[in-house]
Amino acid sequence: MSPALRHMRYVLAENPVTAGAFVGFALLIALALFGPMIAPFDPLASDTDIALQPPSLAHWFGTDHLGRDILSRVIVAARLDMQIALAAVALSFVFGSLLGVLAGWYGGGIDRAIGRVVDTIMAFPLFVLAMGIVAALGNTVGNIIYATAIINLPFYARMARAETNARRDAGFVEAARLSGNSDARILAAQVFPNILPPMMVQVSLNLGYAILNAAGLSFIGLGVRPPTPEWGIMVAEGATYIVSGEWWIALFPGLVLMAAVFCFNLLGDGLRDIIDPRRRT
Amino acid sequence: MNAMLRGLCLATALATCAVPALAQSRDETLLVVVESGTNSLDIHAVGANPASYGVVWNIYDRLLSYGTKTMPDGSLSYDHTNIKPELAESWKFTADDEITFYLRKDAKFHDGTPITAKDVKWSFDRMVAVGGFPTFQMKAGSLEKPEQFIAVDDHTFRVKLLRKDKLTVPDLGVPVPIVLNSELIKKHATEKDPWGLEWSKLNDAGGGAYKVESWKPGEQLVLARYDDWKSGPLPKLKKVVIRDVPSAGNRRALVERGDVDLSFDLPPKDSQELAKGGKVKVTGTPIENSLWYTGMGVKQPPFDNVKVRQAVAYALPYQKIMDAVVYGRAIPMFGGPATPTKAVWPQPSPYNTDMAKARKLLAEAGFPNGFETVIHINQGVASLSEPMATLVQESLGQIGIKATINKVPGANWRAAMLKKDMPLFIDTFAGWLNYPDYYFFWGYHGQNAVFNVMSYQNPEMDKLIDASRFETDAKKYEDQVKGFVKMAWDDVPRAPLFQYYLDAAMGKNVQGYTYWFHRAIDFRSISKK
Amino acid sequence: MPVLVSLVLRRLLGALPSIAAVVVVTFVLTRALPGDPAAYFAGPAADAQSVEEIRRKLGLDKPLPVQFLAYLGDLAQGEMGTSLITGQPVSADILARLPASVELTLCGLALALAVSLPLGVAAATRPGSWVDHMARVISTAGVSLPVFFTGLLLVYIFYYLLGWAPAPMGRLDLFASAPTTITGFYLVDSLITGQFATFRAAAAQLVLPALTLGLFALAPLTRMTRASMLGVLGSDFIRTARAGGLSRGTVLVTYALRNALLPVVTTLGMVFSFLLGANVLVEKVFAWPGIGSYAIEALVASDYAPVQGFILTMAIMYVGLNLMIDILYGLIDPRVRIEA
């Protein structure tokens, strides 16, 4: 067993919460992959005769205002929500770390210019910026992803810049440079792999944030198109039924949404423990 | 401790007034919650929103108004057949083309200046000059030019008629033709803004039964009774507080728990359940001359084919919408006789959910396998339009029409309507003045007004509509109305769904709530006991 | 301190390009909004001609660069235009609503701090224990909840079912009158003027929305406290202090916590500006008359001026806040020099 794996097992054994998060993450991925196959009902089929029914044996999570099975909708929605979160985070990770690495590596004018861009994004109220982008470009899945990616970009850029900067003059970088490697090669082969671990923590935390962001956009009517099931929209729709006592419409998607974000956050924490050299004893 | 008790303690501590006096003031104060409040105290101002209709209704007087009648279910409604005096004590046709109004001699504006015919003339000149909605609404009653309005003396006002229009007198009782304090506003008029709209938008220049005590836009409006009001019996309520509460759930909870007296324009599900719950009184009145419908752009293929439109009309899930979207708080507008029997609008269309017929029609039209299209809805009314669109989409899918739903932001809906490029859409339209020809003139006529979103043009129908607008013979009018309604059924550019209720929930002690065509609350008739 | 003043000035100058970029981006973004304000405000029965009329009145018929210059000119005079929704000047609207948002955010932050500091310290002193795990789960759960969902749930439970909380309808219930405006914070104003009943009413209205926001702020603050405490506790000077026989409490509070606060303060500033932007949703749920709900409404109506005004205000506050944090940083830790 390699030391890294042994360390991982150690951390997981020591920290049951992280182990739980890994299991949850696996479950989410499974839902996203196989959701449509395991959903007991057609998530889009309405049946107004059984609208607004509380949880029962036939419909474990109850039915919504059009008589659709909430369990099926929650399951099928996993794919779209994971897509939004993963795509948005991947975009901001790629572009953010690229900008950050360049800024941290070259410094000077490039650093200042990139820093300016990042500062400008940060100076916006981020959620409102996302709202504005989606409102201006139209509420499609693609635009929700772009908006979420843009508001997350500064976190990666800053982090990548700081981490790169710290390693610019490190011994292994110096060695690579002396053996005649080009800048691009050093960045790709030496610097990037080294800054990857701390970035992964950010990625996992951001996945949760991306889902919340999409849900928030749905709540103010800037979500994906109906009748596509999506957790945020389901909570937003269900929210109007809470006062009249139909709690299950918002509660179950809300719980799943929360569980997913919770899982990503714990996962981020867990990853941090795993890669934190100070704990590697 | 509940909010009311806390409020009592609080007010006692603040005002150090005796509890009985306070209890009495609670009886004379009405607390109202609305989704969003007014943005203007003047309906003539650019961009005045629908909430402003209710404000001007209460703080300004018009020359005349409408009486009230009791509906079959015991609720009160305005009566469009009974026009009664407000600022004008009486009026009569003094010539064939001339109406003379005799104003009350004792009426005063809120600042104490007497209301004269000069103010009336200035106000009328203003609304035909400012453009936009007020000018448009007055045009509907053939009130178009300043030369038509003459101040004969201080208390006599005359209107010259451009043509004989049955809507002229009724149009004077809508919220637009208010009488403003002309001297007061002129002081604040500028060269750029000769009618003082910027000032009157933010300030009360009226002489109506209530005056504005305080206003925080987006938060709350407080109206206080104007004790010197002469144009009607003094209202019972001394104070009205209108608070904006955007969340429908919160509005429902507030009225259900008795923290507020009246919640207005409720979602249908809340109305249905509150009415069943019995804690509060729910009054619902079908909105006159209004219709929710599925519209089809007749210039957008394949909806240019009447068979396609009929197929869609037969494929709509009418009853499902009644049950799951409006919860029975509407009158069904489907499954009626093949030819109209009465000269009224709206009335049930002959269409019903009949998938076999829909498929057959679609095949005859040359689309046996359906086609792809987009359903447009107004996100501003998403709580109704979105579930409707979802059901319609599913239902159309069964006859092979694959539709996606496009939510148009509320701000953009008007622009989308003006563009007239939506193939399939769900919308509503209501006319203030309760005449079928009025509805058809705006909604179906070939003049292609903004509300004819379908771009429907049929010269035959136009002829009937035009004739009926100025028809004086009752029998002929009836035939004309039945005629154009029949055409609307056969050509079906819009498939009627239902006539919606205007629902208000109020405490059991609230009396005198009356339905008005402008869908705002008249506080003058309300009392608490 | 002339050094400090010049540093502050230099920092402010340095922030100008960012603010300028925000102004430009916001202008472009708002013009790209799909709504046509002219059609929206032309009223229910406008024809194409009256829409054009309104467009001219609003100055929207001019080319974009001209509109932008006009906007800059207004800004230079401190004018942010007029909101079409409320009919008021945007600057007046924002001034009237900003205190509501800031008061709510500060209260939420205070609640979060009251929980997260002890929680973070406890977790750091016993890493890996059940306290540590609990702290992690609680704070993570807080940040995992969609704020609008939490808000609605709290309203349902505490107002609708239990009746403990007042009706969710803004800063005061219907019977209370607002205190005389001094700072705009109802809590502060009512105390200054001695209106204790108003204070109670305002505080009661604040509890649920502040709790909703506070839950959200719990995670970053607890995390940062824990991490920073862990770092400090492992450092040499703490070991020295312990070895010197100082009591556990003294070591924790006087030595460790004081030094651990630095990164917490930085996080606090970030969280504050984040919350201020994020509380748009909370404001919507609680009918809170703050600038967030104002911005949403304007955005939905394509009402340009308030959206621009809101974003600009937030950007300026963000810059100011960062500066304040840097200064505060210097005060807590004299070793840190403010860099220009």
mmCIF file of C-alpha atoms in Angstrom, chain A residues 8-26 204-205 259-274 279, chain C residues 123 127-141 144 223 226:
data_model
loop_
_atom_site.group_PDB
_atom_site.id
_atom_site.type_symbol
_atom_site.label_atom_id
_atom_site.label_comp_id
_atom_site.label_asym_id
_atom_site.label_seq_id
_atom_site.Cartn_x
_atom_site.Cartn_y
_atom_site.Cartn_z
ATOM 1 C CA MET A 8 -6.038 8.320 3.403
ATOM 2 C CA ARG A 9 -7.206 5.237 5.207
ATOM 3 C CA TYR A 10 -5.841 6.682 8.405
ATOM 4 C CA VAL A 11 -7.682 9.969 7.961
ATOM 5 C CA LEU A 12 -10.912 8.241 7.038
ATOM 6 C CA ALA A 13 -10.722 5.909 9.991
ATOM 7 C CA GLU A 14 -9.928 8.764 12.298
ATOM 8 C CA ASN A 15 -12.631 10.954 10.889
ATOM 9 C CA PRO A 16 -15.952 9.187 10.371
ATOM 10 C CA VAL A 17 -17.584 12.375 9.115
ATOM 11 C CA THR A 18 -15.263 12.486 6.119
ATOM 12 C CA ALA A 19 -15.870 8.832 5.439
ATOM 13 C CA GLY A 20 -19.606 9.587 5.457
ATOM 14 C CA ALA A 21 -19.040 12.421 3.028
ATOM 15 C CA PHE A 22 -17.213 10.120 0.622
ATOM 16 C CA VAL A 23 -20.074 7.651 0.754
ATOM 17 C CA GLY A 24 -22.565 10.466 0.157
ATOM 18 C CA PHE A 25 -20.576 11.712 -2.785
ATOM 19 C CA ALA A 26 -20.542 8.253 -4.324
ATOM 20 C CA SER A 204 -15.260 20.569 -3.414
ATOM 21 C CA LEU A 205 -16.452 23.506 -1.320
ATOM 22 C CA ALA A 259 -27.495 16.850 1.949
ATOM 23 C CA ALA A 260 -25.662 17.298 -1.351
ATOM 24 C CA VAL A 261 -24.165 20.645 -0.364
ATOM 25 C CA PHE A 262 -23.390 19.268 3.082
ATOM 26 C CA CYS A 263 -21.629 16.350 1.509
ATOM 27 C CA PHE A 264 -19.510 18.561 -0.761
ATOM 28 C CA ASN A 265 -18.533 20.766 2.138
ATOM 29 C CA LEU A 266 -17.534 17.883 4.377
ATOM 30 C CA LEU A 267 -15.688 16.376 1.476
ATOM 31 C CA GLY A 268 -13.741 19.596 1.086
ATOM 32 C CA ASP A 269 -12.862 19.501 4.751
ATOM 33 C CA GLY A 270 -11.868 15.906 4.528
ATOM 34 C CA LEU A 271 -9.669 16.523 1.499
ATOM 35 C CA ARG A 272 -7.992 19.325 3.354
ATOM 36 C CA ASP A 273 -7.154 16.970 6.200
ATOM 37 C CA ILE A 274 -5.822 14.403 3.793
ATOM 38 C CA ARG A 279 -1.335 16.269 9.855
ATOM 39 C CA ALA C 123 -12.938 22.583 18.312
ATOM 40 C CA PRO C 127 -9.059 18.471 17.442
ATOM 41 C CA GLY C 128 -10.547 15.144 16.444
ATOM 42 C CA SER C 129 -12.837 14.963 19.469
ATOM 43 C CA TRP C 130 -16.627 14.864 19.335
ATOM 44 C CA VAL C 131 -16.689 18.639 19.937
ATOM 45 C CA ASP C 132 -14.592 19.107 16.835
ATOM 46 C CA HIS C 133 -16.838 16.891 14.749
ATOM 47 C CA MET C 134 -19.945 18.572 16.099
ATOM 48 C CA ALA C 135 -18.591 22.017 15.320
ATOM 49 C CA ARG C 136 -17.853 20.900 11.819
ATOM 50 C CA VAL C 137 -21.244 19.340 11.267
ATOM 51 C CA ILE C 138 -23.163 22.282 12.720
ATOM 52 C CA SER C 139 -21.292 24.932 10.809
ATOM 53 C CA THR C 140 -21.341 22.955 7.589
ATOM 54 C CA ALA C 141 -25.049 22.307 7.960
ATOM 55 C CA SER C 144 -25.561 23.959 3.279
ATOM 56 C CA ARG C 223 -13.707 27.220 10.232
ATOM 57 C CA ARG C 226 -10.623 26.691 14.322
#
